[in-house]
GROMACS .gro file of C-alpha atoms in nm:
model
  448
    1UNK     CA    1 -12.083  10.817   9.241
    2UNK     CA    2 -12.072  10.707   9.615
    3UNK     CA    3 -12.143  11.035   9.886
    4UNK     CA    4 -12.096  11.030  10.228
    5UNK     CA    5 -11.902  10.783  10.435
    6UNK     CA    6 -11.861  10.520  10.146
    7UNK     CA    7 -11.665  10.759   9.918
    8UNK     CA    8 -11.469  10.867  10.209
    9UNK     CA    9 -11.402  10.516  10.277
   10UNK     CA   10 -11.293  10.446   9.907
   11UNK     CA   11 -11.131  10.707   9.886
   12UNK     CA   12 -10.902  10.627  10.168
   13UNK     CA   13 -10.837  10.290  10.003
   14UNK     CA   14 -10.812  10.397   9.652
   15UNK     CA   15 -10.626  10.712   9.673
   16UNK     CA   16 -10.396  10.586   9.907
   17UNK     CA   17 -10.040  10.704   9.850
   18UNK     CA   18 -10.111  10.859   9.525
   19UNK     CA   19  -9.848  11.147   9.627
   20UNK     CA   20  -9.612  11.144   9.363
   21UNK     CA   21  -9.870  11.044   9.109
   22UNK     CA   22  -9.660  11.118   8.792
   23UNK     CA   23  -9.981  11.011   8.586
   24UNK     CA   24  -9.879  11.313   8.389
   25UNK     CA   25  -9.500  11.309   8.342
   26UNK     CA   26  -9.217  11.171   8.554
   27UNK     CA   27  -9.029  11.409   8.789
   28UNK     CA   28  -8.724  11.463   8.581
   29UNK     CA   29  -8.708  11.843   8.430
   30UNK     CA   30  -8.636  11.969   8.098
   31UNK     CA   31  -8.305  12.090   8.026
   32UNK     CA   32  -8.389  12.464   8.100
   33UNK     CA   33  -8.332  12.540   8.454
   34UNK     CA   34  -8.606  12.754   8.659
   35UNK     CA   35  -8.400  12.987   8.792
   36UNK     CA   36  -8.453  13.196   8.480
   37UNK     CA   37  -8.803  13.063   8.352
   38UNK     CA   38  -8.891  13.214   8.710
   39UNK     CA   39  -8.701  13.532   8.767
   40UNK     CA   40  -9.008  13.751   8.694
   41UNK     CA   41  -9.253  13.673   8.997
   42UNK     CA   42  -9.532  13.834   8.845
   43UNK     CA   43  -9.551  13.632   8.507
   44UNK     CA   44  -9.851  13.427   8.506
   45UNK     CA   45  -9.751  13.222   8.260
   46UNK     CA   46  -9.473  12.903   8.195
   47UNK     CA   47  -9.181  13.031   7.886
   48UNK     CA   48  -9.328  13.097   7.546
   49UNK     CA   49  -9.099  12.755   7.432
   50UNK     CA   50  -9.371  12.545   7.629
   51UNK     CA   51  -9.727  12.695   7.510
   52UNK     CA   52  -9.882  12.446   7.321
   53UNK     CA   53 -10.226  12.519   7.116
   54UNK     CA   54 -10.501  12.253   7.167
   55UNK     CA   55 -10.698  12.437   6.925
   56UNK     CA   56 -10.679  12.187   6.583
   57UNK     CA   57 -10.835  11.971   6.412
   58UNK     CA   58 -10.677  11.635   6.552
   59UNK     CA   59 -10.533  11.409   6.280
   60UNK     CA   60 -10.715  11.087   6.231
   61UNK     CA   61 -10.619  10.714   6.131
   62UNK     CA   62 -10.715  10.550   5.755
   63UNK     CA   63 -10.813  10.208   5.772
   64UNK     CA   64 -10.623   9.961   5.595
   65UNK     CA   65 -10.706   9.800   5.234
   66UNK     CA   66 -10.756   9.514   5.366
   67UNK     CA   67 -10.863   9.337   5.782
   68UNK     CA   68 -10.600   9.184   5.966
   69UNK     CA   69 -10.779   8.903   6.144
   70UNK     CA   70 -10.467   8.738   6.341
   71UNK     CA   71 -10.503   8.722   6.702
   72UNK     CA   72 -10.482   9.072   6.887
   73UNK     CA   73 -10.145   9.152   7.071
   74UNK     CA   74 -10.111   9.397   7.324
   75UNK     CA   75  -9.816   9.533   7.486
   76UNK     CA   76  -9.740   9.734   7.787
   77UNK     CA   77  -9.473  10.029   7.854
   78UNK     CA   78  -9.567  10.049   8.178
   79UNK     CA   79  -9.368  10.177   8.469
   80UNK     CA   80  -9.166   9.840   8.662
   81UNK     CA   81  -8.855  10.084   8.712
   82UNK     CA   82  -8.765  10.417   8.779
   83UNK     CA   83  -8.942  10.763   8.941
   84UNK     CA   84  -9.250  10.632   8.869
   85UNK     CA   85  -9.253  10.266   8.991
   86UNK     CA   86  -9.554  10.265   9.260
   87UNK     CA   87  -9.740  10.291   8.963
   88UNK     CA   88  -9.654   9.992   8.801
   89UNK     CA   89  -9.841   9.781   8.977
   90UNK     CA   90 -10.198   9.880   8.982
   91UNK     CA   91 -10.141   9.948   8.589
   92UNK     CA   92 -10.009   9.608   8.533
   93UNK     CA   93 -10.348   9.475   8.724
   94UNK     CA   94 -10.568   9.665   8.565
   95UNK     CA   95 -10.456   9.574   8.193
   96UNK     CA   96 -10.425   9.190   8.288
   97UNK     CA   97 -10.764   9.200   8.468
   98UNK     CA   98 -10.914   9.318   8.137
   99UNK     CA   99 -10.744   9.073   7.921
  100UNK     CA  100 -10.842   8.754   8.098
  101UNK     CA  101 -11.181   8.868   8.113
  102UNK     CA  102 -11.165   8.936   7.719
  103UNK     CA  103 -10.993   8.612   7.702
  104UNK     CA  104 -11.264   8.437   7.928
  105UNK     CA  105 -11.547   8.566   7.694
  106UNK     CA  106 -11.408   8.395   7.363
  107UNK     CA  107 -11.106   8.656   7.272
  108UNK     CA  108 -11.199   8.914   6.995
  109UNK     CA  109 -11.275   8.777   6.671
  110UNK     CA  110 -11.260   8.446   6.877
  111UNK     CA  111 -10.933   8.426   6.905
  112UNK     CA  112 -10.755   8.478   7.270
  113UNK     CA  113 -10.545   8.807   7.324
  114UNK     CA  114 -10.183   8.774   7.323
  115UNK     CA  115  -9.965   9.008   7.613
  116UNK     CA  116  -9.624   9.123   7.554
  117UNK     CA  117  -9.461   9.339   7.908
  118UNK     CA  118  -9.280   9.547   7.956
  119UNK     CA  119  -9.138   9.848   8.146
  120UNK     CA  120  -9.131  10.230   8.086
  121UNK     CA  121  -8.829  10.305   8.319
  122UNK     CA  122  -8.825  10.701   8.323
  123UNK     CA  123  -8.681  10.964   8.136
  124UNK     CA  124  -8.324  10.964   8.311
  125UNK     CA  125  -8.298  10.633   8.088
  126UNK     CA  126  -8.353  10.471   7.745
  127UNK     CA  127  -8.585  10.203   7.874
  128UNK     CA  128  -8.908  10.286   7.729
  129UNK     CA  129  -8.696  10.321   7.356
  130UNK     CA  130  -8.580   9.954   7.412
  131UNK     CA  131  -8.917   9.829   7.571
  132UNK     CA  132  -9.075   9.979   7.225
  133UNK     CA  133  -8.817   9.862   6.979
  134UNK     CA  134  -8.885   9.507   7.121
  135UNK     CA  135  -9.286   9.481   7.133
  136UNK     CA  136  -9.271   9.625   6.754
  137UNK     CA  137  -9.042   9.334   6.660
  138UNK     CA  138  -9.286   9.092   6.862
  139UNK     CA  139  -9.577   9.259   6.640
  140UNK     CA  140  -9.780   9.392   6.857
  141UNK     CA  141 -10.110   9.576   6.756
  142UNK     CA  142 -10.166   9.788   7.076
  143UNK     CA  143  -9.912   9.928   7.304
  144UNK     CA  144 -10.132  10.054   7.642
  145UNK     CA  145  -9.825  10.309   7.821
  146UNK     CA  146  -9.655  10.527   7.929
  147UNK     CA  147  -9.755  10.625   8.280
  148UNK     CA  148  -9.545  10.960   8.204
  149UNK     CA  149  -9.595  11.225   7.939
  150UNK     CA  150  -9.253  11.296   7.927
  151UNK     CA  151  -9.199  10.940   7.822
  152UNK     CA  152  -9.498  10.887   7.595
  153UNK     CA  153  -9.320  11.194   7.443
  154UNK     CA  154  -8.971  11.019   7.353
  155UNK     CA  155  -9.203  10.697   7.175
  156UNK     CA  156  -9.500  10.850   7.008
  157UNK     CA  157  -9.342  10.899   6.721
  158UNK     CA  158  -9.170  10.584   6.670
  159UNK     CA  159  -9.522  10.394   6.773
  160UNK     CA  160  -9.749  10.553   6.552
  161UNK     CA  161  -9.503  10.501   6.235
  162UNK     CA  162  -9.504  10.152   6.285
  163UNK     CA  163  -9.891  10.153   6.234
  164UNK     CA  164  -9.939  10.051   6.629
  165UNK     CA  165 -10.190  10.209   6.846
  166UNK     CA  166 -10.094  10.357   7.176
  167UNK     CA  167 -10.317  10.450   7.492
  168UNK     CA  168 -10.178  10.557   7.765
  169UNK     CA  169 -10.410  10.502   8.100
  170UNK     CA  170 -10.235  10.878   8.273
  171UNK     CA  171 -10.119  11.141   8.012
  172UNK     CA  172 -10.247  11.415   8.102
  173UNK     CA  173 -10.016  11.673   7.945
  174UNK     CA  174 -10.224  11.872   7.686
  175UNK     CA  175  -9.925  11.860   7.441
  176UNK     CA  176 -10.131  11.541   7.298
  177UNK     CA  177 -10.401  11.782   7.211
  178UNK     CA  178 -10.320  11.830   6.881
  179UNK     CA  179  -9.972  11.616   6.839
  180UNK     CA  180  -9.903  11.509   6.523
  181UNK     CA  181  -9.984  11.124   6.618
  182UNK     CA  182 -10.111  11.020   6.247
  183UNK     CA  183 -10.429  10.968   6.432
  184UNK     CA  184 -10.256  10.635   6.657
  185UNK     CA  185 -10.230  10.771   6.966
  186UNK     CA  186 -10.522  10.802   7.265
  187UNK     CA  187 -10.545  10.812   7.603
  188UNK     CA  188 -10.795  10.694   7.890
  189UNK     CA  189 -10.718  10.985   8.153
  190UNK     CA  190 -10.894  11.332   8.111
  191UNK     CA  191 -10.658  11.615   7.979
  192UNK     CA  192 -10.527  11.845   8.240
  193UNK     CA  193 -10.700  12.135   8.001
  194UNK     CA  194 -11.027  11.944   8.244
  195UNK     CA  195 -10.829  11.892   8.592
  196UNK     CA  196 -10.737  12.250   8.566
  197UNK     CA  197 -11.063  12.380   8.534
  198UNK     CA  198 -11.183  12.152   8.813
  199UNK     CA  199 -10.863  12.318   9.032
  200UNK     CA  200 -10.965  12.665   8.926
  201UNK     CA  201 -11.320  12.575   9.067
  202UNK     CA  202 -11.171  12.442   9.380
  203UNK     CA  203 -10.971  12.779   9.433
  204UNK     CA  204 -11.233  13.040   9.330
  205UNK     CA  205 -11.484  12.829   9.525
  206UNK     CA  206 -11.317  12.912   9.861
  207UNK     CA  207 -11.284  13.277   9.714
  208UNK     CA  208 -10.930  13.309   9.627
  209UNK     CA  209 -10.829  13.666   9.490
  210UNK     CA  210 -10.466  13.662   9.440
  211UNK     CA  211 -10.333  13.316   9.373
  212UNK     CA  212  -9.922  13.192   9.325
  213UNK     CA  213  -9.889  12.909   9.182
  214UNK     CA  214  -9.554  12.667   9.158
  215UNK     CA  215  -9.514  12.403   8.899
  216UNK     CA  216  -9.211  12.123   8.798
  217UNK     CA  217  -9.077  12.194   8.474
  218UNK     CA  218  -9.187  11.948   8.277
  219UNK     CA  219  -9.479  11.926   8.034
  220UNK     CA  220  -9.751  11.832   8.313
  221UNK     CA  221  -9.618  12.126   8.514
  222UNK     CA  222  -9.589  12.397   8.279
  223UNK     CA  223  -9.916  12.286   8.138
  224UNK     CA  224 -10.176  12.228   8.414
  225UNK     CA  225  -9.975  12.575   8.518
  226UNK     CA  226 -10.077  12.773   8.216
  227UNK     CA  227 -10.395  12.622   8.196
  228UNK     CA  228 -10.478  12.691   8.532
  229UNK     CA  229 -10.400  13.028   8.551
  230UNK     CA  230 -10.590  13.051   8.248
  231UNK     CA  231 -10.891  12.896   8.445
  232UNK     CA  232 -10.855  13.155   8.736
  233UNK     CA  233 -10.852  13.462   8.535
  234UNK     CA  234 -11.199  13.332   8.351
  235UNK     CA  235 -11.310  13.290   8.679
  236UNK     CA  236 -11.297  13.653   8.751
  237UNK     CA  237 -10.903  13.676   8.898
  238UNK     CA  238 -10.686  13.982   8.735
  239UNK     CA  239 -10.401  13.843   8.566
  240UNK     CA  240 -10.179  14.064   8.785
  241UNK     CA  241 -10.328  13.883   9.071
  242UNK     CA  242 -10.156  13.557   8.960
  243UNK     CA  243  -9.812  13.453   8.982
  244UNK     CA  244  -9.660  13.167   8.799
  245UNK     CA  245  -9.318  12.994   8.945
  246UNK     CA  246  -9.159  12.712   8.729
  247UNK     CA  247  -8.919  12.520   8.944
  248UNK     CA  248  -8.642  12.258   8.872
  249UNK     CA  249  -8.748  11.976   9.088
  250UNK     CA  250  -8.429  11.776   9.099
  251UNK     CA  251  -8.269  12.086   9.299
  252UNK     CA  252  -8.144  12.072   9.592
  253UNK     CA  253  -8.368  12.386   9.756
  254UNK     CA  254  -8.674  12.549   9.714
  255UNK     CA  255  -8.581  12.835   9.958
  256UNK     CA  256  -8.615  13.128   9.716
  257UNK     CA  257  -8.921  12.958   9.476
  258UNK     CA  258  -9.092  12.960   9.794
  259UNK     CA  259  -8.924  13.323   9.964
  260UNK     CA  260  -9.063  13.445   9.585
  261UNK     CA  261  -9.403  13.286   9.675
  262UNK     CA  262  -9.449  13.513   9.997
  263UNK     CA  263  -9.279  13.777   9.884
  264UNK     CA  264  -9.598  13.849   9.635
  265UNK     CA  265  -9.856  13.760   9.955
  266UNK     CA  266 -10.078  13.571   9.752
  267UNK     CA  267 -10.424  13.403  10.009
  268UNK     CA  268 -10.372  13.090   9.800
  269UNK     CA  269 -10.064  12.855   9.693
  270UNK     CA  270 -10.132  12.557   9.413
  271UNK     CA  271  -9.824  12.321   9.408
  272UNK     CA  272  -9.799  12.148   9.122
  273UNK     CA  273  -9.508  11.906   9.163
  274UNK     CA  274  -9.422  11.506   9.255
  275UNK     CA  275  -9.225  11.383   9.570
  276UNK     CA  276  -9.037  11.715   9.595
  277UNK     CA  277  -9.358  11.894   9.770
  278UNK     CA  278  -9.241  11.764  10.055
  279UNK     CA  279  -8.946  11.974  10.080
  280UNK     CA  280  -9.145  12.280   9.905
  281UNK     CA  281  -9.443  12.270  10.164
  282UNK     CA  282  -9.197  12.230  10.489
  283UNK     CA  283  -9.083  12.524  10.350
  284UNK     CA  284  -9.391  12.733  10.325
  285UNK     CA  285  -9.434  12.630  10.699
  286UNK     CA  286  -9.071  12.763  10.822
  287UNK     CA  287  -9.179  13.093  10.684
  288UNK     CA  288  -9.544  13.082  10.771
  289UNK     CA  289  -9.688  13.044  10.471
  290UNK     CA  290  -9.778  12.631  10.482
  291UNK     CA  291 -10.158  12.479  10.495
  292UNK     CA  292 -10.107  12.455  10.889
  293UNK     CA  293 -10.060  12.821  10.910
  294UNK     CA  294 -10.404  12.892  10.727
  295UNK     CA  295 -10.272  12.969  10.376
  296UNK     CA  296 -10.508  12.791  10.127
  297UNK     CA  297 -10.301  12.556   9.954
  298UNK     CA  298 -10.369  12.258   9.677
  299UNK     CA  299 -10.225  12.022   9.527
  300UNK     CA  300 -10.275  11.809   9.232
  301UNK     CA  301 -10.249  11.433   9.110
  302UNK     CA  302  -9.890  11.453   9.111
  303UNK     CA  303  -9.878  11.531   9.481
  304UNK     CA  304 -10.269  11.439   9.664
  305UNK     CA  305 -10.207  11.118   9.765
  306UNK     CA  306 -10.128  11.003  10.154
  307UNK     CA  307  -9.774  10.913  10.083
  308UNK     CA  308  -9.738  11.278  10.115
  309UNK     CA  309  -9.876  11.315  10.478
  310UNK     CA  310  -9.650  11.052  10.523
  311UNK     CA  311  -9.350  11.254  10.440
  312UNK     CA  312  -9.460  11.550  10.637
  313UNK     CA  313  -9.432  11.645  10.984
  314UNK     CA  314  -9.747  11.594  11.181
  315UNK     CA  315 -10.052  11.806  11.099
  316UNK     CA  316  -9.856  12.018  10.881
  317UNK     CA  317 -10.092  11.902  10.550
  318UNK     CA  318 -10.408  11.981  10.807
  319UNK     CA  319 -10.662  12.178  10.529
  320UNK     CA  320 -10.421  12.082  10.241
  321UNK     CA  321 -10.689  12.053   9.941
  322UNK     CA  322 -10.639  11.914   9.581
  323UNK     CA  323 -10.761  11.758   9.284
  324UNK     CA  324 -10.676  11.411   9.105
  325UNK     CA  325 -10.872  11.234   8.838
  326UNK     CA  326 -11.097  11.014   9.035
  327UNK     CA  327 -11.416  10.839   8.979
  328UNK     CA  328 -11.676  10.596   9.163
  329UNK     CA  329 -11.504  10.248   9.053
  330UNK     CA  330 -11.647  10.063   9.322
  331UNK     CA  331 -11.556   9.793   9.560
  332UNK     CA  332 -11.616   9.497   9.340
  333UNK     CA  333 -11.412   9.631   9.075
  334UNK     CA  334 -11.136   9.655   9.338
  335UNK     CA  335 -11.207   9.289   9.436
  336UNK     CA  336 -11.095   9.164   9.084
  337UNK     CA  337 -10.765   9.321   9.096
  338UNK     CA  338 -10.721   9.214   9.403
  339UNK     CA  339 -10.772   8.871   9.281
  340UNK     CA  340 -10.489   8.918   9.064
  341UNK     CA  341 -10.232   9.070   9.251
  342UNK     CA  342 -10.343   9.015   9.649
  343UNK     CA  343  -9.995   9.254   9.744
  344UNK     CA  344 -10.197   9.556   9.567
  345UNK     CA  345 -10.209   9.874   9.805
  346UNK     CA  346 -10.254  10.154   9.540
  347UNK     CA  347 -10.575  10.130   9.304
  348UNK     CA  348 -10.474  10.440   9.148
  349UNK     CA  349 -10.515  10.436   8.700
  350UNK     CA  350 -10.610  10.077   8.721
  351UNK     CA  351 -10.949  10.162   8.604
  352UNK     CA  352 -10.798  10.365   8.331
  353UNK     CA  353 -10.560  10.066   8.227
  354UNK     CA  354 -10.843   9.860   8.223
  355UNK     CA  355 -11.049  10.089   8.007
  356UNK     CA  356 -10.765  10.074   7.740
  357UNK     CA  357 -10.785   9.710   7.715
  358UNK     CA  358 -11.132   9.692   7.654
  359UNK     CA  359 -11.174  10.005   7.449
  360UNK     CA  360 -10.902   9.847   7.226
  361UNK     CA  361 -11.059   9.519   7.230
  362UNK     CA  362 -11.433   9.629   7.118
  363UNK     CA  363 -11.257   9.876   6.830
  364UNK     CA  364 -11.089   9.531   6.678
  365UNK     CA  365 -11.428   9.379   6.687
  366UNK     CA  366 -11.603   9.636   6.575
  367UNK     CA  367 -11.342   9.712   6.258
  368UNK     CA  368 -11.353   9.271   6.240
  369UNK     CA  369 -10.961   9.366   6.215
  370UNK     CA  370 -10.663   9.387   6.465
  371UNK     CA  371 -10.484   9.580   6.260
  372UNK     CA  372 -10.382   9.874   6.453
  373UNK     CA  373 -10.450  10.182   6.152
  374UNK     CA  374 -10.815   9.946   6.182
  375UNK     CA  375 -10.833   9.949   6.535
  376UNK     CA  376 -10.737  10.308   6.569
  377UNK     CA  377 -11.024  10.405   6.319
  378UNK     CA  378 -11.291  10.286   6.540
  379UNK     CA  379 -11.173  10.359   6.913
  380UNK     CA  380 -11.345  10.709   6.894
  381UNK     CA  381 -11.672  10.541   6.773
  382UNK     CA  382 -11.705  10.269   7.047
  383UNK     CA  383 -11.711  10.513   7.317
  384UNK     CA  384 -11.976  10.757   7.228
  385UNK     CA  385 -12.275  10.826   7.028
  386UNK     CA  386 -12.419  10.478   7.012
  387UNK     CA  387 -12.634  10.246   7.241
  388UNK     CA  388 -12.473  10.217   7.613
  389UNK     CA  389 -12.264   9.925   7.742
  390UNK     CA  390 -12.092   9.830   8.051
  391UNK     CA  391 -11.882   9.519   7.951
  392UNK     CA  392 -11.715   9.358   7.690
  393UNK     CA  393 -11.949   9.084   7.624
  394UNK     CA  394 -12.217   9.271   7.630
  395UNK     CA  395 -12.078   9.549   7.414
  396UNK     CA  396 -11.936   9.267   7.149
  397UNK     CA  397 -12.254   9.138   7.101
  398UNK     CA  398 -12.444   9.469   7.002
  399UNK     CA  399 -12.137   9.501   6.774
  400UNK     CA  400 -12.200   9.152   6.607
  401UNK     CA  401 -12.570   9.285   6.584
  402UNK     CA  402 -12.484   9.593   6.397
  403UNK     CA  403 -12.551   9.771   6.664
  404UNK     CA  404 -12.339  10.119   6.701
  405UNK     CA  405 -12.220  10.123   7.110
  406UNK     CA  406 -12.070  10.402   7.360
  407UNK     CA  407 -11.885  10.204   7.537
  408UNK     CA  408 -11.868  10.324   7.972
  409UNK     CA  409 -11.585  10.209   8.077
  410UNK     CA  410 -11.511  10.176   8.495
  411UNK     CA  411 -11.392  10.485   8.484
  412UNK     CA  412 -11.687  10.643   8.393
  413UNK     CA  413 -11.814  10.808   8.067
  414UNK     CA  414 -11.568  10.886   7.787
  415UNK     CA  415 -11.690  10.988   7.514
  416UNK     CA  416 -11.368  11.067   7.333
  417UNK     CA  417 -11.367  11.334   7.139
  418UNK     CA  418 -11.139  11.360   6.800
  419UNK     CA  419 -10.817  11.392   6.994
  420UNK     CA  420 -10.891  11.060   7.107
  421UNK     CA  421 -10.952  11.163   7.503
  422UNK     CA  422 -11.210  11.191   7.773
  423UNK     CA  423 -11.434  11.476   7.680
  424UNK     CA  424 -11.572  11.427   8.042
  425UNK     CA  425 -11.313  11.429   8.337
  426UNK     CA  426 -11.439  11.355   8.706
  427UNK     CA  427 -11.206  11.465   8.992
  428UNK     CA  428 -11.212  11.400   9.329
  429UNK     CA  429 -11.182  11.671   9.568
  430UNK     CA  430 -10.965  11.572   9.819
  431UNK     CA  431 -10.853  11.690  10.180
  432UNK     CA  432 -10.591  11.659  10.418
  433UNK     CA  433 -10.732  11.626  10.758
  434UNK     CA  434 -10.491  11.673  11.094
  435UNK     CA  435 -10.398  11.319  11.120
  436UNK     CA  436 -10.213  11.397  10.751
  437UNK     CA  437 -10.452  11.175  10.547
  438UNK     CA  438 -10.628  11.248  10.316
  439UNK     CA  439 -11.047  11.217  10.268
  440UNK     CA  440 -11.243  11.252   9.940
  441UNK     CA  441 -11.502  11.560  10.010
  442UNK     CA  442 -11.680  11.561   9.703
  443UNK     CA  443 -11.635  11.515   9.318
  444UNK     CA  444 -11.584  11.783   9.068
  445UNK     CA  445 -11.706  11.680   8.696
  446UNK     CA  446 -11.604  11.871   8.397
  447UNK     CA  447 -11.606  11.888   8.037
  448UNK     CA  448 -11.454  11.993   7.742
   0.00000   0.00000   0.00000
């Protein structure tokens, strides 16, 4: 991991504008409204209706009779449309950087890796429905989407009946935990059961006793909510000390979220939300509550990027902090996406969509099948417990040797537990300075 000037240097680059990044959901709410999900101010937790258990035993895929051995086909649902848009681009390089280099290397099982687009949209539409319906009838093996888990949400089950794998490079929403996936679906991002513990540290580290904490309603909301409330009262924090808010964030106010918010005089705020924290911070600083004023504030993936600061009036971010899943990918790495799409300004989940690519790419080898129940079977395998690799041709050929390989991707270590997810999640721990931008301070690592 790089220290010192370099990482804030990357950071800068990397990280730039990833306000608003969705990775976990898009910004749309559910149908309940949070005027009544947040009419009791001292609840510390989201409605019972969105409590999910991630306590399971995860169902896995059977391998079929017999091995495909057609060329692999991968698809994307990634997001060209919609909320989540700014993402689409860095996704889109990261998946077509790691299928040329696949493709410059021989293909798997020699044969060259076929790509079928295509966008995600958001949940206000029926996009990522069509964009499925479409790659299924193309016959693809591997779909690597959606951006949001709200989306992944309205597919899953429609993807994993068909027999197709699916990885998404930025659920985080822990509702994948223990879905009922048939053992298909997987994901390249750390849960946000790890980036809450990593924003509990943050909090508790600068001694945070009574914490509020306001969340979208939406699965990566209500979740990384829950979870990190759950987080803060390990850490030593009474539960009456914690206050919960679930907000719509398509309305047209946050006046009385936020009046709630001081009303219960909390010394630290977490804002868990997308674009909207712009409106929900200016807020906090017309009743002297904002980062500016001293309040301890954070933010999270959805929201710690410098397209924020760039919303916000000057200085009024200055001591902002926050968490996003972030990890040492390097300059060079950056260089090669680059190389494919020179107009990139965001680097944010490329190294995740890469990771998918390969990790699908080595499972086909390794099963000598592109079949996706085949490929499915041996993602968890590839990327832990084995002899480390860094790249695909030199993690193909210990497969061809009989070798058994954990796989590192660019992203880091996975080691994917039976849920088919990072069991290790590195964070970056991010600050807004008084210019509004943002600088990466340190790294938190955790583990399930």
């Amino acid at each position: 991991m790089m220290t010192g000037t370099l990482a804030r240097a990357f950071a800068v680059l990397g990280v730039a504008s990833l306000a608003l990044t969705a990775c976990s959901s898009s910004s749309e709410s559910t149908e309940e409204t949070a005027a009544s999900e947040s009419a009791d101010a001292t609840t510390s937790a989201p409605a019972e209706a969105e409590v999910v258990s991630t306590d399971c035993e995860p169902p896995q895929a059977t391998p079929g009779a017999a091995p495909d051995t057609a060329p692999l086909k991968i698809g994307t649902l990634l997001p060209e449309t919609g909320t989540l848009a700014f993402l689409g681009p860095p996704e889109v390089a990261g998946v077509q950087v790691a299928i040329n280099e696949v493709n410059e290397a021989g293909g798997v099982l020699d044969q060259p890796v076929g790509l079928v687009t295509g966008d995600s949209g958001d949940t206000t539409t029926d996009t990522a429905n069509a964009t499925v319906d479409r790659q299924l009838a193309e016959g693809v093996d591997v779909i690597i989407g959606a951006a949001s888990s709200a989306v992944s949400l309205k597919v899953i089950d429609k993807i994993a009946s068909a027999g197709v794998v699916q990885i998404s490079p930025a659920n985080t929403s822990d509702q994948f935990v223990c879905y009922p996936d048939k053992g298909m679906y997987f994901r390249t991002a750390p849960t946000d059961v790890l980036q809450a513990q990593a924003l509990a540290q943050l909090i508790t580290g600068d001694g945070a006793q009574r914490v509020a904490i306001m969340a979208l309603n939406d699965p990566y909301g209500t979740g990384l909510a829950r979870n990190t409330a759950s987080d803060l009262e390990a850490a030593g924090i009474a539960s009456d000390q914690i206050t919960t808010i679930i907000y719509d964030p398509n309305a047209q106010s946050f006046n009385a979220e936020v009046d709630q918010v001081k009303e219960f005089n909390p010394d630290a705020v977490a804002v868990i939300g997308f674009e909207e924290t712009a409106k929900i911070l200016t807020r906090m600083h017309e009743v002297g509550i904002g980062p500016s004023d001293g309040m301890l504030t954070y933010g999270t993936d959805g929201n710690m990027g410098n397209a924020l600061g760039e919303g916000m009036g000057p200085g009024l971010l200055a001591g902002m902090k926050g968490t996003t899943p972030l990890t040492d990918v390097g300059p060079e790495f950056e260089q090669r996406l680059l190389a494919f799409d020179p107009a990139l300004v965001d680097f944010n989940y490329a190294g995740e969509s890469y990771d998918a690519v390969m990790i699908a790419a080595l499972a086909a080898e390794q099963a000598k099948s592109t079949a996706g129940v085949d490929i499915a079977s041996n993602i968890n395998a590839v990327t832990a417990d084995g002899e480390k690799c860094t790249t695909f041709v030199q993690c193909r050929d210990l497969i061809r040797a009989g070798t058994d390989i954990d796989y590192d991707g660019v992203t880091g270590q996975l080691a994917f537990g039976p849920a088919g997810e990072p069991s290790v999640g590195s964070y970056g721990s991010l600050l807004f300075g008084p210019d509004n931008k943002l600088t990466t301070e340190d790294y938190i690592v955790v583990e399930g």
